[in-house]
One Martini backbone bead per residue (centre of mass of N, CA, C, O) as a GRO file, in nm:
protein
   75
    1UNK     BB    1  -0.203   0.260  -2.060
    2UNK     BB    2  -0.280  -0.002  -1.817
    3UNK     BB    3  -0.216  -0.308  -1.700
    4UNK     BB    4  -0.426  -0.553  -1.518
    5UNK     BB    5  -0.431  -0.808  -1.317
    6UNK     BB    6  -0.740  -0.967  -1.218
    7UNK     BB    7  -0.649  -1.123  -0.986
    8UNK     BB    8  -0.814  -1.081  -0.680
    9UNK     BB    9  -1.008  -0.819  -0.705
   10UNK     BB   10  -1.256  -0.952  -0.522
   11UNK     BB   11  -1.059  -1.023  -0.261
   12UNK     BB   12  -0.954  -0.735  -0.227
   13UNK     BB   13  -0.882  -0.446  -0.059
   14UNK     BB   14  -0.893  -0.112  -0.129
   15UNK     BB   15  -0.818   0.001   0.168
   16UNK     BB   16  -0.607  -0.249   0.311
   17UNK     BB   17  -0.527  -0.509   0.119
   18UNK     BB   18  -0.674  -0.737   0.208
   19UNK     BB   19  -0.733  -1.094   0.182
   20UNK     BB   20  -0.958  -1.307   0.139
   21UNK     BB   21  -1.006  -1.658   0.206
   22UNK     BB   22  -1.246  -1.634  -0.012
   23UNK     BB   23  -1.436  -1.663  -0.276
   24UNK     BB   24  -1.675  -1.507  -0.435
   25UNK     BB   25  -1.982  -1.543  -0.533
   26UNK     BB   26  -2.162  -1.427  -0.783
   27UNK     BB   27  -2.413  -1.360  -0.606
   28UNK     BB   28  -2.209  -1.179  -0.452
   29UNK     BB   29  -2.240  -0.809  -0.432
   30UNK     BB   30  -2.085  -0.784  -0.158
   31UNK     BB   31  -1.813  -0.630   0.006
   32UNK     BB   32  -1.638  -0.764   0.298
   33UNK     BB   33  -1.407  -0.670   0.534
   34UNK     BB   34  -1.238  -0.846   0.802
   35UNK     BB   35  -1.041  -0.647   0.877
   36UNK     BB   36  -1.166  -0.327   0.849
   37UNK     BB   37  -1.517  -0.344   0.761
   38UNK     BB   38  -1.567  -0.275   0.480
   39UNK     BB   39  -1.833  -0.171   0.263
   40UNK     BB   40  -1.904  -0.285  -0.083
   41UNK     BB   41  -1.934  -0.305  -0.382
   42UNK     BB   42  -1.793  -0.531  -0.575
   43UNK     BB   43  -1.720  -0.365  -0.833
   44UNK     BB   44  -1.601  -0.113  -0.691
   45UNK     BB   45  -1.376  -0.264  -0.545
   46UNK     BB   46  -1.236  -0.378  -0.805
   47UNK     BB   47  -1.189  -0.111  -0.933
   48UNK     BB   48  -1.005   0.010  -0.721
   49UNK     BB   49  -0.783  -0.200  -0.721
   50UNK     BB   50  -0.703  -0.152  -1.029
   51UNK     BB   51  -0.623   0.145  -0.995
   52UNK     BB   52  -0.394   0.101  -0.781
   53UNK     BB   53  -0.234  -0.105  -0.955
   54UNK     BB   54  -0.191   0.129  -1.180
   55UNK     BB   55  -0.128   0.402  -0.997
   56UNK     BB   56  -0.385   0.526  -0.913
   57UNK     BB   57  -0.629   0.749  -0.785
   58UNK     BB   58  -0.963   0.683  -0.660
   59UNK     BB   59  -1.014   0.938  -0.565
   60UNK     BB   60  -1.307   1.115  -0.689
   61UNK     BB   61  -1.475   0.905  -0.908
   62UNK     BB   62  -1.765   0.889  -0.794
   63UNK     BB   63  -1.862   1.170  -0.955
   64UNK     BB   64  -1.836   1.020  -1.226
   65UNK     BB   65  -1.987   0.997  -1.519
   66UNK     BB   66  -2.090   0.866  -1.788
   67UNK     BB   67  -1.893   1.053  -2.044
   68UNK     BB   68  -1.698   1.167  -1.861
   69UNK     BB   69  -1.428   1.325  -1.763
   70UNK     BB   70  -1.159   1.295  -1.588
   71UNK     BB   71  -0.993   1.428  -1.357
   72UNK     BB   72  -0.709   1.599  -1.332
   73UNK     BB   73  -0.439   1.452  -1.136
   74UNK     BB   74  -0.230   1.651  -1.232
   75UNK     BB   75  -0.039   1.911  -1.046
   0.00000   0.00000   0.00000
């Protein structure tokens, strides 16, 4: 288990690391990065940011369904 500080997870881009100039309103459910142009659901972007901050590779977790084990990332 790794603890990740939640500050700015909805403002940081999980793909390029840029930080938005303003916080998203709770009603805004889509994250759009002004630096790299990526568009993602707000919660998925935030989750990817937290995985990256924890030192994990978020690639490939999209196909995992709730209740399934995460694939073994150790090679």
